[in-house]
Amino acid sequence: MKKLLIFILLLIICIISLCNSLKYKEGLENIYNIAFYTCFYGTDDNPAFAIPEIPSDKYDCYYFSNNKKMLEKLNGTKWIGIYDNKLITNNPIESCMHGKHVKVVPEDFEVLKHYDYTCFLDSKLDKVSETFVENFIETHFIKQNYALLLREHLFIKDNVWNEYNESMKQDRYVQEKEKYKKYINNQISTGLIETTDKHCQCGFLIRNMRHPNITEIDKTWYSHIQECGIQDQISFFFVKQLFNGSIYPFKETPFVEK
């Protein structure tokens, strides 16, 4: 009788353990078809040569780079390295421009175009909250019909020239200052305006890859970057005006609380 009770007790423990394990696995199942991704293009001494914290344990997380040493550094992490065969250069402007393609037009990349949603994060950002991304997809893509979500700028407001002036504090942007001024004036001459009530940061982007306008938004922005230069917050300032109803700037913090 005692042995039977022990057997029954062990059986109950095993069943409880199995149930907990199944619940854990269920919690790790992909609720949405999302890919997180970041990128780095350039030489080893580039300040952006960094690996951010993995934003998700249950969704695919890709790291695009033309630097094989960076891809080797990903070994032992949960990032999926993707080699992008672009020329490595010491020129920071050229390297930055290489990265604009995957950042702005993920649908051009075979590994990303099959996802329903993508989340781009700059490699220098704090740890992104997976739950935040899931909640915003549900709220703004599924229950509403936005194509692109990104954060309002924390301190640059109102006018594109404020973004331009702030940019002049960084050497790589100073090198293209005449290009930026020409671009801004060209956009104003077409009827777009130099003011906004919601200026955006472009280091964190959540895309609805199945939205009918997303490819047009992405291709238009990439075309504007070719004209403007690497300061994509200046070019996005005007692109946003062209697709205002499809873009949602938010104020919330998308990072894991420390």
mmCIF file of C-alpha atoms in Angstrom:
data_model
loop_
_atom_site.group_PDB
_atom_site.id
_atom_site.type_symbol
_atom_site.label_atom_id
_atom_site.label_comp_id
_atom_site.label_asym_id
_atom_site.label_seq_id
_atom_site.Cartn_x
_atom_site.Cartn_y
_atom_site.Cartn_z
ATOM 1 C CA MET A 1 0.000 0.000 0.000
ATOM 2 C CA LYS A 2 2.831 2.376 0.895
ATOM 3 C CA LYS A 3 4.575 1.674 -2.429
ATOM 4 C CA LEU A 4 1.332 2.364 -4.294
ATOM 5 C CA LEU A 5 0.922 5.733 -2.571
ATOM 6 C CA ILE A 6 4.511 6.673 -3.412
ATOM 7 C CA PHE A 7 3.927 5.646 -7.035
ATOM 8 C CA ILE A 8 0.741 7.727 -7.227
ATOM 9 C CA LEU A 9 2.518 10.709 -5.662
ATOM 10 C CA LEU A 10 5.392 10.459 -8.158
ATOM 11 C CA LEU A 11 2.898 10.153 -11.005
ATOM 12 C CA ILE A 12 1.108 13.313 -9.862
ATOM 13 C CA ILE A 13 4.433 15.187 -9.661
ATOM 14 C CA CYS A 14 5.332 14.052 -13.194
ATOM 15 C CA ILE A 15 1.950 15.170 -14.549
ATOM 16 C CA ILE A 16 2.257 18.583 -12.893
ATOM 17 C CA SER A 17 5.798 18.977 -14.238
ATOM 18 C CA LEU A 18 4.657 18.033 -17.737
ATOM 19 C CA CYS A 19 1.765 20.499 -17.608
ATOM 20 C CA ASN A 20 4.079 23.305 -16.478
ATOM 21 C CA SER A 21 6.504 22.450 -19.263
ATOM 22 C CA LEU A 22 3.738 22.545 -21.864
ATOM 23 C CA LYS A 23 2.527 25.897 -20.546
ATOM 24 C CA TYR A 24 6.066 27.254 -20.752
ATOM 25 C CA LYS A 25 6.459 26.085 -24.334
ATOM 26 C CA GLU A 26 3.074 27.503 -25.204
ATOM 27 C CA GLY A 27 4.216 30.841 -23.818
ATOM 28 C CA LEU A 28 7.190 30.777 -26.153
ATOM 29 C CA GLU A 29 5.119 30.144 -29.260
ATOM 30 C CA ASN A 30 5.107 32.923 -31.822
ATOM 31 C CA ILE A 31 1.918 34.910 -31.398
ATOM 32 C CA TYR A 32 2.702 36.959 -34.495
ATOM 33 C CA ASN A 33 4.884 36.388 -37.547
ATOM 34 C CA ILE A 34 7.564 38.918 -36.534
ATOM 35 C CA ALA A 35 11.229 39.343 -37.356
ATOM 36 C CA PHE A 36 13.466 41.643 -35.313
ATOM 37 C CA TYR A 37 16.596 42.889 -37.057
ATOM 38 C CA THR A 38 19.529 45.235 -36.822
ATOM 39 C CA CYS A 39 22.615 45.885 -38.928
ATOM 40 C CA PHE A 40 26.202 47.059 -39.046
ATOM 41 C CA TYR A 41 28.206 48.030 -42.136
ATOM 42 C CA GLY A 42 31.805 49.162 -42.042
ATOM 43 C CA THR A 43 35.206 48.492 -40.542
ATOM 44 C CA ASP A 44 36.056 47.150 -37.086
ATOM 45 C CA ASP A 45 36.907 50.602 -35.688
ATOM 46 C CA ASN A 46 33.492 52.055 -36.524
ATOM 47 C CA PRO A 47 31.713 53.274 -33.313
ATOM 48 C CA ALA A 48 28.606 51.342 -34.381
ATOM 49 C CA PHE A 49 30.529 48.029 -34.206
ATOM 50 C CA ALA A 50 28.244 46.723 -31.468
ATOM 51 C CA ILE A 51 25.905 43.857 -30.703
ATOM 52 C CA PRO A 52 22.675 44.892 -28.958
ATOM 53 C CA GLU A 53 20.888 42.700 -26.455
ATOM 54 C CA ILE A 54 18.686 40.137 -28.152
ATOM 55 C CA PRO A 55 15.122 41.557 -28.132
ATOM 56 C CA SER A 56 13.300 38.217 -28.243
ATOM 57 C CA ASP A 57 13.742 34.543 -27.341
ATOM 58 C CA LYS A 58 10.760 33.354 -29.350
ATOM 59 C CA TYR A 59 10.953 35.402 -32.562
ATOM 60 C CA ASP A 60 13.682 35.376 -35.204
ATOM 61 C CA CYS A 61 16.326 38.071 -34.662
ATOM 62 C CA TYR A 62 18.623 38.909 -37.595
ATOM 63 C CA TYR A 63 21.873 40.837 -37.720
ATOM 64 C CA PHE A 64 22.858 42.061 -41.213
ATOM 65 C CA SER A 65 26.460 42.986 -41.917
ATOM 66 C CA ASN A 66 29.107 43.164 -44.618
ATOM 67 C CA ASN A 67 31.771 42.654 -41.930
ATOM 68 C CA LYS A 68 32.656 38.978 -41.441
ATOM 69 C CA LYS A 69 34.401 39.685 -38.142
ATOM 70 C CA MET A 70 31.136 41.067 -36.782
ATOM 71 C CA LEU A 71 29.306 37.953 -37.968
ATOM 72 C CA GLU A 72 31.903 35.801 -36.181
ATOM 73 C CA LYS A 73 31.283 37.787 -32.975
ATOM 74 C CA LEU A 74 27.634 36.745 -33.172
ATOM 75 C CA ASN A 75 28.618 33.129 -32.521
ATOM 76 C CA GLY A 76 27.316 32.148 -29.112
ATOM 77 C CA THR A 77 24.520 34.732 -29.260
ATOM 78 C CA LYS A 78 20.946 34.178 -30.410
ATOM 79 C CA TRP A 79 21.339 36.627 -33.288
ATOM 80 C CA ILE A 80 21.076 35.074 -36.763
ATOM 81 C CA GLY A 81 23.927 36.567 -38.783
ATOM 82 C CA ILE A 82 23.197 37.491 -42.416
ATOM 83 C CA TYR A 83 26.138 38.346 -44.655
ATOM 84 C CA ASP A 84 25.392 41.214 -47.039
ATOM 85 C CA ASN A 85 28.028 41.271 -49.754
ATOM 86 C CA LYS A 86 28.655 45.014 -49.889
ATOM 87 C CA LEU A 87 32.119 46.543 -50.118
ATOM 88 C CA ILE A 88 33.705 47.390 -46.743
ATOM 89 C CA THR A 89 34.978 50.954 -46.685
ATOM 90 C CA ASN A 90 36.603 53.318 -44.166
ATOM 91 C CA ASN A 91 34.266 56.061 -45.354
ATOM 92 C CA PRO A 92 31.599 56.414 -42.623
ATOM 93 C CA ILE A 93 29.111 58.025 -45.013
ATOM 94 C CA GLU A 94 29.352 55.195 -47.542
ATOM 95 C CA SER A 95 29.131 52.586 -44.763
ATOM 96 C CA CYS A 96 26.078 54.278 -43.289
ATOM 97 C CA MET A 97 24.425 54.438 -46.707
ATOM 98 C CA HIS A 98 25.014 50.686 -47.164
ATOM 99 C CA GLY A 99 22.904 50.080 -44.058
ATOM 100 C CA LYS A 100 20.024 52.265 -45.215
ATOM 101 C CA HIS A 101 18.856 49.639 -47.709
ATOM 102 C CA VAL A 102 17.970 46.906 -45.211
ATOM 103 C CA LYS A 103 16.819 49.444 -42.632
ATOM 104 C CA VAL A 104 14.399 51.225 -44.947
ATOM 105 C CA VAL A 105 13.377 48.553 -47.488
ATOM 106 C CA PRO A 106 13.361 45.173 -45.694
ATOM 107 C CA GLU A 107 11.026 43.741 -48.342
ATOM 108 C CA ASP A 108 13.992 43.776 -50.753
ATOM 109 C CA PHE A 109 15.670 41.096 -48.618
ATOM 110 C CA GLU A 110 14.614 37.488 -49.131
ATOM 111 C CA VAL A 111 14.977 36.529 -45.468
ATOM 112 C CA LEU A 112 12.672 39.347 -44.281
ATOM 113 C CA LYS A 113 10.003 39.709 -46.935
ATOM 114 C CA HIS A 114 7.992 36.667 -45.813
ATOM 115 C CA TYR A 115 7.255 38.058 -42.335
ATOM 116 C CA ASP A 116 3.984 39.821 -41.560
ATOM 117 C CA TYR A 117 5.761 42.321 -39.305
ATOM 118 C CA THR A 118 9.338 43.506 -38.870
ATOM 119 C CA CYS A 119 10.986 45.516 -36.121
ATOM 120 C CA PHE A 120 14.220 47.346 -36.936
ATOM 121 C CA LEU A 121 16.400 48.501 -34.063
ATOM 122 C CA ASP A 122 19.579 50.516 -34.225
ATOM 123 C CA SER A 123 22.498 48.439 -32.928
ATOM 124 C CA LYS A 124 23.244 51.043 -30.243
ATOM 125 C CA LEU A 125 19.785 51.004 -28.628
ATOM 126 C CA ASP A 126 18.904 49.621 -25.199
ATOM 127 C CA LYS A 127 17.130 46.272 -24.966
ATOM 128 C CA VAL A 128 13.862 46.441 -26.887
ATOM 129 C CA SER A 129 10.735 45.101 -25.183
ATOM 130 C CA GLU A 130 9.242 42.167 -27.058
ATOM 131 C CA THR A 131 5.919 42.669 -25.246
ATOM 132 C CA PHE A 132 5.826 46.323 -26.296
ATOM 133 C CA VAL A 133 6.193 45.319 -29.957
ATOM 134 C CA GLU A 134 3.501 42.642 -29.673
ATOM 135 C CA ASN A 135 1.079 45.050 -28.002
ATOM 136 C CA PHE A 136 1.657 47.771 -30.575
ATOM 137 C CA ILE A 137 1.158 45.330 -33.441
ATOM 138 C CA GLU A 138 -2.157 44.284 -31.939
ATOM 139 C CA THR A 139 -3.289 47.846 -31.225
ATOM 140 C CA HIS A 140 -2.055 49.750 -34.270
ATOM 141 C CA PHE A 141 -1.812 47.169 -37.057
ATOM 142 C CA ILE A 142 -4.548 44.649 -36.314
ATOM 143 C CA LYS A 143 -7.192 46.736 -34.524
ATOM 144 C CA GLN A 144 -6.284 49.827 -36.567
ATOM 145 C CA ASN A 145 -4.665 50.051 -39.989
ATOM 146 C CA TYR A 146 -1.269 51.735 -39.727
ATOM 147 C CA ALA A 147 1.694 50.728 -41.869
ATOM 148 C CA LEU A 148 4.616 52.097 -39.848
ATOM 149 C CA LEU A 149 5.189 52.912 -36.172
ATOM 150 C CA LEU A 150 8.089 54.934 -34.805
ATOM 151 C CA ARG A 151 8.858 57.084 -31.802
ATOM 152 C CA GLU A 152 8.381 60.826 -31.526
ATOM 153 C CA HIS A 153 11.663 62.659 -31.053
ATOM 154 C CA LEU A 154 12.470 63.245 -27.397
ATOM 155 C CA PHE A 155 13.792 66.793 -27.707
ATOM 156 C CA ILE A 156 13.816 68.009 -31.328
ATOM 157 C CA LYS A 157 10.445 69.543 -32.123
ATOM 158 C CA ASP A 158 8.431 71.506 -34.628
ATOM 159 C CA ASN A 159 10.786 72.296 -37.508
ATOM 160 C CA VAL A 160 13.051 70.397 -39.899
ATOM 161 C CA TRP A 161 15.729 73.053 -39.460
ATOM 162 C CA ASN A 162 15.932 72.120 -35.768
ATOM 163 C CA GLU A 163 16.887 68.605 -36.889
ATOM 164 C CA TYR A 164 19.385 70.058 -39.340
ATOM 165 C CA ASN A 165 20.982 72.274 -36.662
ATOM 166 C CA GLU A 166 21.246 69.383 -34.195
ATOM 167 C CA SER A 167 22.866 67.269 -36.921
ATOM 168 C CA MET A 168 25.633 69.797 -37.349
ATOM 169 C CA LYS A 169 27.039 68.635 -33.998
ATOM 170 C CA GLN A 170 28.233 65.415 -35.681
ATOM 171 C CA ASP A 171 31.128 65.406 -38.147
ATOM 172 C CA ARG A 172 29.646 62.865 -40.554
ATOM 173 C CA TYR A 173 26.559 65.022 -41.002
ATOM 174 C CA VAL A 174 28.580 68.220 -41.366
ATOM 175 C CA GLN A 175 30.212 66.659 -44.426
ATOM 176 C CA GLU A 176 26.823 66.579 -46.144
ATOM 177 C CA LYS A 177 25.392 69.858 -44.847
ATOM 178 C CA GLU A 178 25.038 71.497 -48.276
ATOM 179 C CA LYS A 179 23.279 68.395 -49.564
ATOM 180 C CA TYR A 180 20.815 68.558 -46.658
ATOM 181 C CA LYS A 181 20.071 72.244 -47.209
ATOM 182 C CA LYS A 182 19.493 71.714 -50.914
ATOM 183 C CA TYR A 183 17.204 68.762 -50.221
ATOM 184 C CA ILE A 184 15.158 70.632 -47.605
ATOM 185 C CA ASN A 185 14.673 73.640 -49.860
ATOM 186 C CA ASN A 186 13.722 71.385 -52.778
ATOM 187 C CA GLN A 187 11.037 69.672 -50.689
ATOM 188 C CA ILE A 188 9.628 73.007 -49.500
ATOM 189 C CA SER A 189 9.499 74.187 -53.113
ATOM 190 C CA THR A 190 7.251 71.225 -53.978
ATOM 191 C CA GLY A 191 4.651 72.363 -51.441
ATOM 192 C CA LEU A 192 5.702 70.316 -48.404
ATOM 193 C CA ILE A 193 6.136 72.267 -45.167
ATOM 194 C CA GLU A 194 9.060 72.721 -42.794
ATOM 195 C CA THR A 195 7.011 72.377 -39.603
ATOM 196 C CA THR A 196 5.337 69.444 -37.875
ATOM 197 C CA ASP A 197 3.597 68.676 -34.607
ATOM 198 C CA LYS A 198 5.241 65.227 -34.384
ATOM 199 C CA HIS A 199 8.862 64.948 -35.456
ATOM 200 C CA CYS A 200 10.206 61.373 -35.358
ATOM 201 C CA GLN A 201 13.293 59.415 -34.407
ATOM 202 C CA CYS A 202 14.221 56.721 -36.934
ATOM 203 C CA GLY A 203 16.305 54.265 -34.920
ATOM 204 C CA PHE A 204 13.339 52.046 -34.058
ATOM 205 C CA LEU A 205 10.772 51.042 -36.681
ATOM 206 C CA ILE A 206 7.852 48.601 -36.493
ATOM 207 C CA ARG A 207 6.468 47.730 -39.925
ATOM 208 C CA ASN A 208 3.262 46.122 -41.072
ATOM 209 C CA MET A 209 4.725 44.243 -44.026
ATOM 210 C CA ARG A 210 1.246 43.342 -45.332
ATOM 211 C CA HIS A 211 -0.092 46.890 -45.411
ATOM 212 C CA PRO A 212 -0.935 47.997 -48.981
ATOM 213 C CA ASN A 213 1.090 51.221 -48.577
ATOM 214 C CA ILE A 214 4.220 49.917 -46.877
ATOM 215 C CA THR A 215 6.288 49.239 -49.988
ATOM 216 C CA GLU A 216 5.440 52.647 -51.433
ATOM 217 C CA ILE A 217 6.406 54.296 -48.141
ATOM 218 C CA ASP A 218 9.693 52.383 -47.958
ATOM 219 C CA LYS A 219 10.667 52.919 -51.589
ATOM 220 C CA THR A 220 9.793 56.614 -51.398
ATOM 221 C CA TRP A 221 11.839 57.081 -48.229
ATOM 222 C CA TYR A 222 14.820 55.244 -49.736
ATOM 223 C CA SER A 223 14.615 57.441 -52.821
ATOM 224 C CA HIS A 224 14.562 60.552 -50.617
ATOM 225 C CA ILE A 225 17.614 59.259 -48.725
ATOM 226 C CA GLN A 226 19.498 58.997 -52.017
ATOM 227 C CA GLU A 227 18.752 62.658 -52.629
ATOM 228 C CA CYS A 228 19.110 63.948 -49.066
ATOM 229 C CA GLY A 229 21.996 61.923 -47.648
ATOM 230 C CA ILE A 230 22.481 59.703 -44.620
ATOM 231 C CA GLN A 231 20.569 61.884 -42.137
ATOM 232 C CA ASP A 232 17.351 59.925 -42.593
ATOM 233 C CA GLN A 233 15.403 61.850 -39.946
ATOM 234 C CA ILE A 234 15.541 64.859 -42.270
ATOM 235 C CA SER A 235 14.245 62.883 -45.240
ATOM 236 C CA PHE A 236 11.611 61.118 -43.144
ATOM 237 C CA PHE A 237 10.341 64.517 -41.982
ATOM 238 C CA PHE A 238 9.001 65.088 -45.494
ATOM 239 C CA VAL A 239 8.120 61.493 -46.382
ATOM 240 C CA LYS A 240 5.822 61.388 -43.354
ATOM 241 C CA GLN A 241 3.817 64.250 -44.852
ATOM 242 C CA LEU A 242 3.180 62.175 -47.978
ATOM 243 C CA PHE A 243 1.807 59.185 -46.030
ATOM 244 C CA ASN A 244 0.469 60.833 -42.899
ATOM 245 C CA GLY A 245 -2.544 58.536 -42.466
ATOM 246 C CA SER A 246 -0.419 55.384 -42.606
ATOM 247 C CA ILE A 247 2.271 56.400 -40.093
ATOM 248 C CA TYR A 248 1.794 56.508 -36.333
ATOM 249 C CA PRO A 249 4.365 58.348 -34.155
ATOM 250 C CA PHE A 250 4.185 57.285 -30.508
ATOM 251 C CA LYS A 251 5.469 58.741 -27.236
ATOM 252 C CA GLU A 252 5.790 55.537 -25.208
ATOM 253 C CA THR A 253 9.159 53.972 -24.326
ATOM 254 C CA PRO A 254 9.776 50.740 -26.292
ATOM 255 C CA PHE A 255 12.614 49.494 -24.087
ATOM 256 C CA VAL A 256 12.776 47.066 -21.193
ATOM 257 C CA GLU A 257 12.762 48.904 -17.863
ATOM 258 C CA LYS A 258 16.129 48.778 -16.094
#
